[in-house]
XYZ file of C-alpha atoms in Angstrom:
442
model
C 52.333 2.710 -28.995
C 54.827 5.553 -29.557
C 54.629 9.099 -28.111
C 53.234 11.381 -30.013
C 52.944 14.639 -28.144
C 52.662 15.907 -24.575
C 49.321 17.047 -22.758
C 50.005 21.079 -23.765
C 49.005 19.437 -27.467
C 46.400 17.317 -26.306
C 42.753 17.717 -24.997
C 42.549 17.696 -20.813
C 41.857 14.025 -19.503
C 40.140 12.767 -16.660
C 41.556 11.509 -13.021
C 45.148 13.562 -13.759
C 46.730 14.915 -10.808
C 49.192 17.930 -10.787
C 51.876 16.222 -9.904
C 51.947 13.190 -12.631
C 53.889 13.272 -15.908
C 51.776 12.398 -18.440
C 52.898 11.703 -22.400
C 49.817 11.445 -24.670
C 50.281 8.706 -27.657
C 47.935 10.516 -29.842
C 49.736 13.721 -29.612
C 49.410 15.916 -32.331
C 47.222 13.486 -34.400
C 44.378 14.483 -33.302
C 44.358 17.271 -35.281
C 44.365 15.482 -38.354
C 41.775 15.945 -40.549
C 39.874 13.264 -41.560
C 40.354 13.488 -44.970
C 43.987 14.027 -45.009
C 46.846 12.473 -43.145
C 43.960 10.412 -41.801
C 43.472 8.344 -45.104
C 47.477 8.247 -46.596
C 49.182 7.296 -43.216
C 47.604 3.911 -42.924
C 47.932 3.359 -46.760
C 51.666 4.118 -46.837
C 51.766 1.461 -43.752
C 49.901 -0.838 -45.836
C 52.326 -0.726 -48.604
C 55.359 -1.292 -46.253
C 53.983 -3.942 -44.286
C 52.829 -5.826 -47.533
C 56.519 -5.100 -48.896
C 57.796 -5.804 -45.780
C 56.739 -9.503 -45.409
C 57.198 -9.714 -48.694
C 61.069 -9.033 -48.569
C 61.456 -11.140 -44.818
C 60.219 -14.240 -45.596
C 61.917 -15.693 -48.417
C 65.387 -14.220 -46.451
C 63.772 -16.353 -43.241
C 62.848 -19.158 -45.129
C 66.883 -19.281 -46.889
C 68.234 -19.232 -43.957
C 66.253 -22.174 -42.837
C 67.553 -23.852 -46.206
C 70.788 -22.998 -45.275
C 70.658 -24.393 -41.228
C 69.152 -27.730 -43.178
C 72.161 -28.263 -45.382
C 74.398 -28.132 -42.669
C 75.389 -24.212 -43.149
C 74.620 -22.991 -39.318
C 76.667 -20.317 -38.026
C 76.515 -17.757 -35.936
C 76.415 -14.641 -38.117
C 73.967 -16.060 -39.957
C 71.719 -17.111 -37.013
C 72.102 -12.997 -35.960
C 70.792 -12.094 -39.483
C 68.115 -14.707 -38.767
C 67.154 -13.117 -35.409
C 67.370 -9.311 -36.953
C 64.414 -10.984 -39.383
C 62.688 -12.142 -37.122
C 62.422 -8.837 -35.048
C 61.314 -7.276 -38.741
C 58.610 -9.659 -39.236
C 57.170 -9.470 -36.178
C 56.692 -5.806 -36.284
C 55.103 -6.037 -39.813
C 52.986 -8.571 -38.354
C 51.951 -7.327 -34.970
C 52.986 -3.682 -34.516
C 52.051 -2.105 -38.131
C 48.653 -3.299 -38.615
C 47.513 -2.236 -34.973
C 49.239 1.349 -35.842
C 47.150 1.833 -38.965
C 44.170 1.473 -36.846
C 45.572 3.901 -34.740
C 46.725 6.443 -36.787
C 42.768 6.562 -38.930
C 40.985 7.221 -35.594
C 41.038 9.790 -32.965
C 40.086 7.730 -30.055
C 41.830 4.360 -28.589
C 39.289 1.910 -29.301
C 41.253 -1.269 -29.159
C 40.999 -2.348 -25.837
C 43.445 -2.195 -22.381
C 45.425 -5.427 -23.283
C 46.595 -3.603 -26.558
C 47.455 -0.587 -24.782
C 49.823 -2.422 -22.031
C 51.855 -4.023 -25.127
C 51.823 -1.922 -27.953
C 54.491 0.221 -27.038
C 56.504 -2.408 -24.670
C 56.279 -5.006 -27.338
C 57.479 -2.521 -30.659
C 60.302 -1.099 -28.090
C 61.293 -4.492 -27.185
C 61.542 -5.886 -30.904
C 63.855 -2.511 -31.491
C 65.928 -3.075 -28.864
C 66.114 -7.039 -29.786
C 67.635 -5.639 -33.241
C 69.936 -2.499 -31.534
C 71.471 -5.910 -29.365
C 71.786 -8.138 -32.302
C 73.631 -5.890 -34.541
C 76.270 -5.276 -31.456
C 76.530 -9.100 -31.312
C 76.663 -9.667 -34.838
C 79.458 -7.197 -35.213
C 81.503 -8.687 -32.485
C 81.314 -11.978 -34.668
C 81.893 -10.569 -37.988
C 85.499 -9.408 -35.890
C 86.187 -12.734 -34.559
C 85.538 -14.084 -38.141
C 87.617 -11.849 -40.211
C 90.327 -11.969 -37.598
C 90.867 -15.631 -38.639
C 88.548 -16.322 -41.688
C 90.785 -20.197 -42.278
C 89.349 -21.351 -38.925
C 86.820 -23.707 -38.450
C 84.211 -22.843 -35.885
C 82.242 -25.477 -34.685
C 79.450 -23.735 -33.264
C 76.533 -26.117 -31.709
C 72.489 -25.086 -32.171
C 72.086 -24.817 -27.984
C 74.909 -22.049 -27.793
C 72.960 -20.044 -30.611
C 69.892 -20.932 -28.843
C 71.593 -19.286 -25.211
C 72.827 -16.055 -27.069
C 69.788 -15.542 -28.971
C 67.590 -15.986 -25.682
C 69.608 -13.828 -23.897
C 69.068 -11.022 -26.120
C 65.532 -11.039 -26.036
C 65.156 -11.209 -22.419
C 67.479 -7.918 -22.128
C 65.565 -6.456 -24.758
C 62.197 -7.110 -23.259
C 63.416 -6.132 -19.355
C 64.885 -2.876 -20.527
C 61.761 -1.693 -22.109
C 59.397 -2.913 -18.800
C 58.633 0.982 -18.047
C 56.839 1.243 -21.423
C 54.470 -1.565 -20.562
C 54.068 -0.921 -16.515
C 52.939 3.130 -16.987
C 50.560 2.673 -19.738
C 47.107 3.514 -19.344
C 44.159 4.438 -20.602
C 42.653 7.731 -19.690
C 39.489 9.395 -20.653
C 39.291 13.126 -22.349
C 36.909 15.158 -23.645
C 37.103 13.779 -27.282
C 37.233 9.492 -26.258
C 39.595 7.572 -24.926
C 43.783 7.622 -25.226
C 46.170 5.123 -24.303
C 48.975 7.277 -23.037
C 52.584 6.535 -20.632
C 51.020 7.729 -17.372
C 54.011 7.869 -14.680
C 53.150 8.197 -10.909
C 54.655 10.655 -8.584
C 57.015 7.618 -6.677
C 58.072 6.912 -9.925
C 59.089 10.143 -11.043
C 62.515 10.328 -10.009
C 63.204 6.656 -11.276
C 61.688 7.968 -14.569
C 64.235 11.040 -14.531
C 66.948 8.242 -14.565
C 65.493 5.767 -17.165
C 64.737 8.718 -19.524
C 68.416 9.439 -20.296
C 69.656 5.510 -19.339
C 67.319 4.101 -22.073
C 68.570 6.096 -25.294
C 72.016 5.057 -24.276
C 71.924 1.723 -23.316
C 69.254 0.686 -26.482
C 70.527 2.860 -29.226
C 73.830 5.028 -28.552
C 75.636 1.775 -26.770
C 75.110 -1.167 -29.007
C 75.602 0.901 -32.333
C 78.901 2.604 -31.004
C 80.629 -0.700 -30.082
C 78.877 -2.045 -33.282
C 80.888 0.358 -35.541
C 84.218 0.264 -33.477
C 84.046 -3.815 -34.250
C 83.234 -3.087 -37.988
C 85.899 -0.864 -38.439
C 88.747 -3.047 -36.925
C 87.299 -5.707 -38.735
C 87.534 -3.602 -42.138
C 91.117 -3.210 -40.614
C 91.535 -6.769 -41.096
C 90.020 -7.186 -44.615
C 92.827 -4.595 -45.801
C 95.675 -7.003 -45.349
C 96.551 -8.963 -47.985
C 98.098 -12.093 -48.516
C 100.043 -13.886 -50.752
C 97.919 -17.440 -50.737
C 95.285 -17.663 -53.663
C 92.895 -19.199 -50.918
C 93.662 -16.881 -48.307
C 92.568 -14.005 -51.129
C 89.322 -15.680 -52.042
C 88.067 -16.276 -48.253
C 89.529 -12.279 -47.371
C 87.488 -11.128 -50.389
C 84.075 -13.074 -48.954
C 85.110 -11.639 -45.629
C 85.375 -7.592 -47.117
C 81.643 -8.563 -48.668
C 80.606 -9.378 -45.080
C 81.628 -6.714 -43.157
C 80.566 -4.356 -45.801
C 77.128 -5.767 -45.836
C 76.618 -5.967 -41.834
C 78.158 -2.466 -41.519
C 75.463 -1.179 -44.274
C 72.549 -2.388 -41.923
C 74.127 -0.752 -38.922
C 74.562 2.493 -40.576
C 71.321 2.018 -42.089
C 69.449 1.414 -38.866
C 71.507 4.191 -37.306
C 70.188 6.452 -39.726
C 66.720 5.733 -39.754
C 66.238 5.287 -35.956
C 67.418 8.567 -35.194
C 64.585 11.280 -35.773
C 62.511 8.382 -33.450
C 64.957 9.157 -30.796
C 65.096 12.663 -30.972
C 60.902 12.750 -31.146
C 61.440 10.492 -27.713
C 63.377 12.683 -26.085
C 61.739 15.994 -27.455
C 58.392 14.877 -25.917
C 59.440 13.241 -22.440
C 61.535 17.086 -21.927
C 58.159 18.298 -22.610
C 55.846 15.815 -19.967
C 59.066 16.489 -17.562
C 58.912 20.768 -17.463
C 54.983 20.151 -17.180
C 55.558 17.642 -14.215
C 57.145 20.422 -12.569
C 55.069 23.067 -13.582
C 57.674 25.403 -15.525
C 56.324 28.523 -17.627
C 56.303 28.715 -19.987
C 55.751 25.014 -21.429
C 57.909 23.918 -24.227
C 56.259 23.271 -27.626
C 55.402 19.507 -28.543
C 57.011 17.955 -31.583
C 55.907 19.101 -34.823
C 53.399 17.212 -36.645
C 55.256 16.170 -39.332
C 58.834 15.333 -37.493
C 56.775 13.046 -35.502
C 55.096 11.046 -38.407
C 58.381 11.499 -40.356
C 60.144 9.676 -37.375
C 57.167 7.044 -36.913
C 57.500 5.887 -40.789
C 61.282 5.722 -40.962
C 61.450 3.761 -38.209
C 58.922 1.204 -39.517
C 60.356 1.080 -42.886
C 63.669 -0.067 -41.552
C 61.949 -3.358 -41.491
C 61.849 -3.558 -45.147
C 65.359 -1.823 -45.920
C 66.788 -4.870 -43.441
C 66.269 -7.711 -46.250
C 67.095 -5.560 -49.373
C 70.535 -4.474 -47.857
C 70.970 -8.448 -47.411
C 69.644 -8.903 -50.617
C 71.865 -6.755 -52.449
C 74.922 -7.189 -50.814
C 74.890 -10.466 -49.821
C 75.691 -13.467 -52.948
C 74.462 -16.163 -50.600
C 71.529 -14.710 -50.034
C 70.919 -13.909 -53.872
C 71.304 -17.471 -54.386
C 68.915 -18.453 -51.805
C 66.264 -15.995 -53.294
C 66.570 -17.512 -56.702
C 66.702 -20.822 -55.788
C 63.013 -20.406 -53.184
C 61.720 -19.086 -56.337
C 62.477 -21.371 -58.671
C 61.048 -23.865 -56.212
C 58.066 -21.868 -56.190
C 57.167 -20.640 -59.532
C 58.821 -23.841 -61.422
C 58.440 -27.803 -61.054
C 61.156 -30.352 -62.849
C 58.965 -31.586 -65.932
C 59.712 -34.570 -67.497
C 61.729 -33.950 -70.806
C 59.740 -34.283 -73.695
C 60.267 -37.200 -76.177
C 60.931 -36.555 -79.590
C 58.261 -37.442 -82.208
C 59.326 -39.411 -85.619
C 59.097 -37.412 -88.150
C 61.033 -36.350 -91.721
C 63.454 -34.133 -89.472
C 63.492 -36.382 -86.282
C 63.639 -39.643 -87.495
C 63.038 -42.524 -84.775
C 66.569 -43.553 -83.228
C 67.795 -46.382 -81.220
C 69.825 -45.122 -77.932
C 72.961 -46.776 -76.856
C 74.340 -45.024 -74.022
C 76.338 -48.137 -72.040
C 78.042 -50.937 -73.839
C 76.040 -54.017 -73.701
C 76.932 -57.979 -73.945
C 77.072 -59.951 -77.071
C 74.439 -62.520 -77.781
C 74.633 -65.226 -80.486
C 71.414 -64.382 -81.806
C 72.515 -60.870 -82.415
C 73.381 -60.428 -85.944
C 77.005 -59.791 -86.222
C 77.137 -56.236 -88.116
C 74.600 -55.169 -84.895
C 77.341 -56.150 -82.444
C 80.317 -54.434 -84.566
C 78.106 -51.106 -84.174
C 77.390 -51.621 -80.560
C 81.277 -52.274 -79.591
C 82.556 -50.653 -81.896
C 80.760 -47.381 -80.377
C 81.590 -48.702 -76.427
C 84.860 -48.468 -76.823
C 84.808 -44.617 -78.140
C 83.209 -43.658 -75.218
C 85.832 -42.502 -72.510
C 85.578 -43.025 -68.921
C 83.318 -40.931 -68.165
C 80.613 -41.944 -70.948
C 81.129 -39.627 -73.324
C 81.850 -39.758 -76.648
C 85.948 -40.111 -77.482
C 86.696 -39.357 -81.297
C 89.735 -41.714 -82.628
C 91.917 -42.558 -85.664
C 91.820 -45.677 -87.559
C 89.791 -48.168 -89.058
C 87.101 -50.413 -87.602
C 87.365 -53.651 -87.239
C 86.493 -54.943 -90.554
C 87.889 -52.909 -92.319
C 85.331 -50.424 -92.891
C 85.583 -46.781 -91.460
C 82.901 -46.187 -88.993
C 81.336 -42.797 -89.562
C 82.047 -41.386 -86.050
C 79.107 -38.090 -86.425
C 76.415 -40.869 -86.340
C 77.487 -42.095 -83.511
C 77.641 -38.911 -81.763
C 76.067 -38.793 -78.348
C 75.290 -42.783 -78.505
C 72.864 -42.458 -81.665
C 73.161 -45.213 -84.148
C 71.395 -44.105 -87.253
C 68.703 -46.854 -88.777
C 69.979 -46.091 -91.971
C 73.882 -47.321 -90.921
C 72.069 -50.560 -89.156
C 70.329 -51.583 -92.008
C 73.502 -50.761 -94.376
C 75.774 -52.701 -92.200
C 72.917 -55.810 -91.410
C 72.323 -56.183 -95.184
C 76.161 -56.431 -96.208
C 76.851 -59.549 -93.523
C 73.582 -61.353 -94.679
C 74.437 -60.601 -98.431
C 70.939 -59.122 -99.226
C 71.929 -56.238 -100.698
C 72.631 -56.302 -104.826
C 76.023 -55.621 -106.218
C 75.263 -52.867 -107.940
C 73.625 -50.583 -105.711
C 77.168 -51.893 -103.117
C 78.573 -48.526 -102.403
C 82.182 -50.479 -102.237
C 82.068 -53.128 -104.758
C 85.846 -53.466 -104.426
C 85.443 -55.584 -101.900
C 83.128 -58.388 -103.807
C 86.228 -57.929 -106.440
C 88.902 -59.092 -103.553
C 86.610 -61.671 -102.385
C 86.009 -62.969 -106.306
C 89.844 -63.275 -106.723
């Protein structure tokens, strides 16, 4: 859980010496009324968790398309681990702080108390170290965008793994000093620290804002903006344009979701600070006591923070072509299956046709004006089986009418015309060329 106040804004609590800093999670909350704040905070997470997963997955799940069809890189394994941060605070962190934020006592056990706050700290930091590494990448990339990485899945595995370890051992503090104490209106779960502790605590206070946000997004900009650098020099190769121009669309996108993150994080930070200045000048009994955050700066910072997880995968989405693709193409797979194509019906306007697509061997018992049709159409179709209009005359000596033959369709009509005139069936005076009985006559 977050820090929502110090004890000057809180109720007194039970077995608290003079000497310990204390830094209340419920904080100013508990002056909510019921019927206010009470109700919309927990709705408004609702909506952004919903719209969170919502946005997370199908990004998740096209990167896993991607890593299948042979498209693993690094960058892309980054933007898969910055997701996966997301999601698991929609999953695990949001719910548990609607509960929190609707009630005025801690009522969901000691276990949740130790990991609340460790575990949401530790999936921020896991995203304050991936952006760093990501833009480091993005550098290397744009520095030589014609080179072929080979990057294997146990080196992603390594880096990846070694940012969440950092990320959860830098946040230890948050899980060893919680604690549940008992007031006079229920229980809290609150960052308890313990007078041998303090003056490690003075430290970690001022180490942990710079080493989990001010750190990673610094050198994350300084690599964005050389690699920007890069995407500013032109060349004179056609290729060499196209790949600079996806590189530009890269860096632009990665450096939106650091400034974006930047941006959002900060009123968290400066609530952090605000209210372990405020358990610190208590600690040491100073008069008079600073004032705790206001209400609405802390739930202000508390919902920004939280709804970076859903302005993560629409700065992707936007920005990112591949990812647009990927989007369409998961939901085509999911809204749409390949139907058969429907077979035409006979009917006045869609007579019933016989298909030739492939040229096909001559048999003797194959009357000979069928086989003239047949070969004569094979050998208008060009290589690659399409249709190939040509000059002349067939090859006795009628003109074959090339639009019936369009697209390999041989007209019944035109095989009956063509049948009756070998087999002399037809009567002379419905022949629409009776010059030809003449020359055969004479």
């Amino acid at each position: 859980m977050e820090k929502l106040g110090g004890t000057n804004s809180t109720e007194p609590l039970q077995n608290l010496t003079a000497d310990q800093w204390l830094v209340n999670e419920r904080g100013s909350l508990q002056h909510l009324t019921p019927g206010g704040l009470r109700v919309l905070l927990p709705t408004v997470l609702g909506v952004v968790c919903v719209l969170g997963v919502a946005c997370n997955l199908p990004a998740v799940a096209s990167l896993f398309s991607n890593a299948h069809r042979g498209k693993l890189s690094l960058i892309n394994s980054l933007i898969f681990n910055l997701m996966l941060a997301d999601g698991l605070v929609l999953m695990f962190v949001m719910p548990f702080r609607a509960v929190f934020y609707s009630r005025s006592s801690w009522d969901l056990g000691w276990a949740t108390c130790k990991t609340a706050d460790w575990f949401l700290q530790s999936c921020m930091a896991a995203k304050s170290f991936t952006v760093a590494v990501m833009a480091k990448a993005c550098y290397h990339y744009v520095s030589n965008p014609t080179k072929q990485v080979s990057i294997h899945l146990g080196s992603i595995l390594v880096v990846l793994l070694f940012i969440w370890v950092s990320a959860c051992t830098v946040t230890v503090p948050h899980w060893l000093f919680a604690s549940l104490q008992r007031g006079t209106r229920g229980v809290a779960c609150v960052l308890l620290v313990p007078p041998e502790a303090r003056d490690f605590m003075s430290v970690y206070v001022k180490a942990y804002p710079l080493t989990v946000y001010c750190a990673p997004l610094s050198v994350a900009l300084v690599y964005f903006w050389k690699a920007y650098g890069q995407c500013q020099r032109r060349s004179s190769k056609t290729q060499n344009l196209r790949t600079q121009i996806r590189s530009r669309r890269l860096t632009l996108m990665l450096f939106s979701l650091t400034v974006a993150m930047a941006a959002l994080w900060l009123p968290q930070w400066v609530v952090w600070l605000w209210e372990w200045h405020v358990a610190e000048k208590q600690g040491e009994g100073a008069q008079p006591l600073p004032s705790s955050p206001p209400v609405l700066l802390v739930l202000s910072a508390h919902l920004l923070s939280f709804s970076m997880s859903l302005v993560n995968p629409l700065v992707v989405l936007s920005l990112s072509e591949e990812f647009r693709e990927g989007y369409r193409g998961l939901w085509r797979r999911l809204t749409l299956r390949k139907q058969p194509p429907a077979q035409p019906k006979p009917g006045p306007h869609n007579p019933t046709v016989v298909r030739s697509p492939s040229p096909r061997p001559e048999t003797s018992g194959e009357p000979r004006g069928q086989r003239y049709v047949q070969s004569g159409f094979s050998r208008d179709l060009g290589p690659e089986g399409q249709y190939r209009p040509e000059q002349g005359v067939g090859r006795e000596g009628g003109d074959i009418d090339r639009v019936s033959l369009k697209d390999g369709i041989v007209l019944s009509d035109v095989e009956q015309f063509w049948h009756e005139r070998e087999t002399g069936s037809k009567k002379w005076e419905n022949d629409p060329v009776p010059w030809e009985q003449e020359s055969r006559e004479g």
